[in-house]
Amino acid sequence: MQSVLMSSAFFKNFSLTFSSKLTFSTTTTKKVTAVVDKPVRLPPGFHHVTPFAVFVKEKMQNTSGESASEAVKKVAKSWKEMSNLDKNPYIENSKLLTEQRKDEFAKLSDQKKEELLEGNALRLEKRKRSSLMRDLHKFYKQTNKPKRSLGPFLLFCKAEMEKTQVPKGKEEVIKFGKDSGEQWKVLTADEKKIYLDKAANLKNNYTKELEVWKNINADEISKWNAKLEMAKPKKVVTKPKKMKAVK
């Protein structure tokens, strides 16, 4: 009996001692993400040279009688089939050229560097906006966005174009526009009224169709407007083209 009591007391003391040594943390460990600044992309003529670019430049000098696209396809295929050992000379050469370009850029004045970097940043932003606008027009096409109706003068031009041959080339188009403008000026109020009424009717139909399109695609339009807002240049070097919201 005594041994049982002793054993129970032992386990009780052991349990208390063991539990007293345990610590439980109720704090939540937050994941810390290191903020790393992206390296500044150097402008054209000074930026990183890839091994593939070195290879292409070398091989393209030996092509003749082929279109550029066909030649590049062949060169790209050859590059893929090369072993890593065969690519090493181009890798080393690309590193050397990249360092040379960095040294050349470093020798420029601070003012020249700033001009080149700002110009390059503007060029990259313009490229992003162009890509975004292409995607936006794809969205318009996929969702059958109604096309803006023609105004009175353009309706008149369209009618005149149907009477004569369609102008071809830039010069003919400019001449046709000038001639149509002169003819529009001498039209009487009654003659213009035909086109004014037609334009008003078309605009009314366009407005109704546009509202239906907006209601159907409201969520997507909201997302696109957010993208366009984000794509606005943060620093303006020259006057950029305004990014219009989806209407």
XYZ file of C-alpha atoms in Angstrom:
247
model
C 0.000 0.000 0.000
C 2.803 2.332 0.948
C 4.611 1.546 -2.251
C 1.480 2.380 -4.208
C 1.132 5.713 -2.430
C 4.791 6.469 -2.984
C 4.538 5.639 -6.628
C 1.440 7.778 -7.038
C 3.147 10.658 -5.220
C 6.204 10.216 -7.418
C 4.195 10.411 -10.627
C 2.237 13.368 -9.251
C 5.456 15.244 -8.466
C 6.942 14.177 -11.791
C 3.853 15.402 -13.590
C 3.966 18.771 -11.842
C 7.676 19.137 -12.468
C 7.341 18.163 -16.119
C 4.369 20.418 -16.720
C 6.103 23.348 -15.034
C 8.918 23.092 -17.532
C 6.603 23.226 -20.539
C 5.951 26.612 -22.077
C 3.336 27.325 -24.681
C 3.544 30.322 -26.953
C 0.261 31.886 -28.011
C 1.898 34.523 -30.182
C 1.543 34.180 -33.938
C 4.760 34.245 -35.884
C 4.506 36.703 -38.762
C 6.207 35.929 -42.010
C 8.704 38.655 -42.746
C 9.325 39.316 -46.400
C 12.515 41.102 -47.246
C 12.023 44.120 -49.478
C 14.582 44.022 -52.245
C 14.886 46.938 -54.615
C 14.841 45.896 -58.241
C 18.003 46.828 -60.112
C 17.616 49.792 -62.413
C 17.332 48.681 -66.008
C 19.919 50.459 -68.081
C 18.827 52.124 -71.332
C 19.308 50.535 -74.780
C 22.954 50.299 -75.726
C 24.004 49.810 -72.107
C 21.748 47.058 -70.780
C 22.517 43.375 -70.156
C 23.656 41.280 -73.118
C 22.330 37.715 -73.207
C 24.366 34.744 -74.480
C 21.664 34.057 -77.047
C 21.955 37.618 -78.386
C 25.699 37.135 -78.872
C 25.037 33.851 -80.680
C 22.376 35.406 -82.926
C 24.621 38.317 -83.880
C 27.402 35.940 -84.859
C 25.231 33.561 -86.879
C 23.130 36.227 -88.605
C 26.255 37.594 -90.273
C 26.602 34.322 -92.174
C 23.033 34.188 -93.490
C 22.253 35.262 -97.022
C 19.281 34.864 -99.324
C 16.911 34.174 -96.422
C 14.256 36.284 -94.818
C 15.102 37.605 -91.369
C 12.315 35.608 -89.711
C 13.420 32.323 -91.280
C 17.054 32.974 -90.384
C 16.179 33.733 -86.748
C 14.113 30.531 -86.512
C 17.074 28.468 -87.711
C 19.453 30.212 -85.328
C 17.059 29.682 -82.403
C 16.761 25.989 -83.267
C 20.551 25.657 -83.394
C 20.833 27.336 -79.989
C 18.368 24.906 -78.415
C 20.258 21.925 -79.796
C 23.613 23.136 -78.451
C 25.102 21.582 -75.331
C 25.899 23.684 -72.261
C 29.587 23.199 -72.998
C 29.176 24.699 -76.478
C 27.218 27.610 -75.014
C 29.934 28.506 -72.495
C 31.942 30.776 -74.870
C 28.811 32.820 -75.579
C 27.980 32.992 -71.874
C 31.449 34.296 -71.052
C 31.351 36.725 -73.970
C 27.964 38.057 -72.852
C 29.317 38.683 -69.337
C 32.281 40.555 -70.778
C 30.100 42.708 -73.042
C 27.694 43.438 -70.187
C 30.528 44.654 -67.962
C 31.893 46.795 -70.794
C 28.499 48.417 -71.243
C 28.202 49.068 -67.514
C 31.625 50.714 -67.527
C 30.659 52.877 -70.505
C 27.473 53.961 -68.754
C 29.361 54.713 -65.531
C 31.660 57.104 -67.419
C 28.731 59.280 -68.510
C 27.884 62.480 -66.671
C 25.147 62.367 -64.029
C 22.919 64.557 -66.180
C 23.315 62.273 -69.195
C 22.621 59.201 -67.060
C 19.444 60.754 -65.695
C 18.248 61.709 -69.180
C 18.854 58.206 -70.524
C 17.245 56.481 -67.534
C 14.175 58.717 -67.637
C 13.836 58.217 -71.374
C 14.141 54.456 -70.964
C 11.590 54.414 -68.130
C 9.176 56.381 -70.297
C 9.753 53.978 -73.198
C 9.031 50.949 -70.997
C 5.893 52.574 -69.585
C 4.715 53.365 -73.101
C 5.292 49.752 -74.116
C 3.274 48.514 -71.133
C 0.439 50.917 -71.908
C 0.427 49.851 -75.565
C 0.220 46.208 -74.530
C -2.567 47.034 -72.097
C -4.528 48.913 -74.761
C -4.190 45.976 -77.162
C -5.629 43.686 -74.503
C -8.391 46.206 -73.826
C -9.416 46.258 -77.487
C -9.451 42.450 -77.455
C -11.854 42.699 -74.525
C -14.019 45.106 -76.551
C -14.062 42.679 -79.463
C -14.800 39.612 -77.325
C -17.687 41.352 -75.565
C -19.036 43.001 -78.748
C -18.788 46.551 -77.475
C -20.974 48.827 -79.637
C -19.014 51.023 -82.012
C -19.374 54.767 -81.670
C -21.826 56.177 -84.189
C -20.722 58.519 -86.976
C -21.347 62.244 -86.798
C -23.183 64.288 -89.467
C -20.076 65.242 -91.442
C -18.701 61.696 -91.526
C -22.073 60.401 -92.672
C -21.915 62.949 -95.484
C -18.377 61.815 -96.375
C -19.524 58.205 -96.415
C -22.372 59.068 -98.769
C -20.021 60.991 -101.075
C -17.525 58.134 -101.057
C -20.210 55.746 -102.278
C -20.770 58.003 -105.293
C -17.114 58.022 -106.324
C -14.138 55.699 -106.122
C -12.772 54.952 -102.682
C -9.627 57.090 -102.177
C -6.409 55.099 -102.021
C -3.210 56.225 -100.405
C -2.539 59.031 -97.969
C -2.613 61.834 -100.536
C -5.957 60.786 -102.025
C -7.514 60.474 -98.573
C -6.313 63.963 -97.594
C -7.618 65.435 -100.854
C -10.971 63.696 -100.431
C -11.265 65.045 -96.889
C -10.546 68.611 -98.008
C -12.974 68.420 -100.928
C -15.692 66.947 -98.724
C -15.131 69.703 -96.177
C -15.612 72.380 -98.821
C -18.789 70.683 -100.078
C -20.163 70.406 -96.539
C -19.700 74.125 -95.980
C -21.873 75.085 -98.952
C -24.749 72.728 -98.108
C -28.006 74.385 -97.137
C -29.575 73.880 -93.710
C -32.190 71.557 -95.214
C -29.515 69.465 -96.942
C -27.528 69.178 -93.722
C -30.653 68.297 -91.739
C -30.769 64.867 -93.402
C -27.379 63.973 -91.951
C -28.006 65.725 -88.629
C -31.205 63.755 -88.036
C -29.592 60.492 -89.075
C -26.608 61.127 -86.787
C -28.904 61.931 -83.847
C -30.856 58.717 -84.404
C -27.675 56.634 -84.629
C -26.270 58.264 -81.494
C -29.453 57.508 -79.583
C -29.274 53.835 -80.582
C -25.571 53.711 -79.730
C -26.197 55.162 -76.259
C -28.849 52.538 -75.508
C -26.678 49.670 -76.741
C -23.708 50.978 -74.775
C -25.696 51.054 -71.529
C -26.743 47.444 -72.065
C -23.121 46.473 -72.726
C -21.963 48.279 -69.572
C -24.542 46.532 -67.409
C -23.602 43.107 -68.747
C -19.853 43.665 -68.317
C -19.890 45.885 -65.214
C -17.439 43.757 -63.193
C -14.922 43.433 -66.010
C -15.149 47.144 -66.824
C -14.401 47.978 -63.187
C -11.300 45.770 -63.296
C -10.130 47.374 -66.522
C -10.562 50.877 -65.108
C -8.387 49.870 -62.145
C -5.717 48.541 -64.533
C -5.786 51.745 -66.580
C -5.470 53.831 -63.425
C -2.438 51.796 -62.348
C -0.887 52.195 -65.801
C -0.818 55.985 -65.606
C 2.785 57.235 -65.590
C 3.989 58.278 -62.140
C 6.633 60.627 -63.459
C 6.002 62.601 -66.601
C 9.018 63.503 -68.711
C 7.079 64.507 -71.784
C 3.358 64.965 -72.201
C 1.970 61.402 -72.345
C -1.156 60.231 -74.080
C -4.045 60.189 -71.608
C -5.316 56.789 -70.546
C -9.073 56.953 -70.972
C -11.312 54.939 -68.697
C -13.636 52.379 -70.235
C -16.812 54.145 -71.252
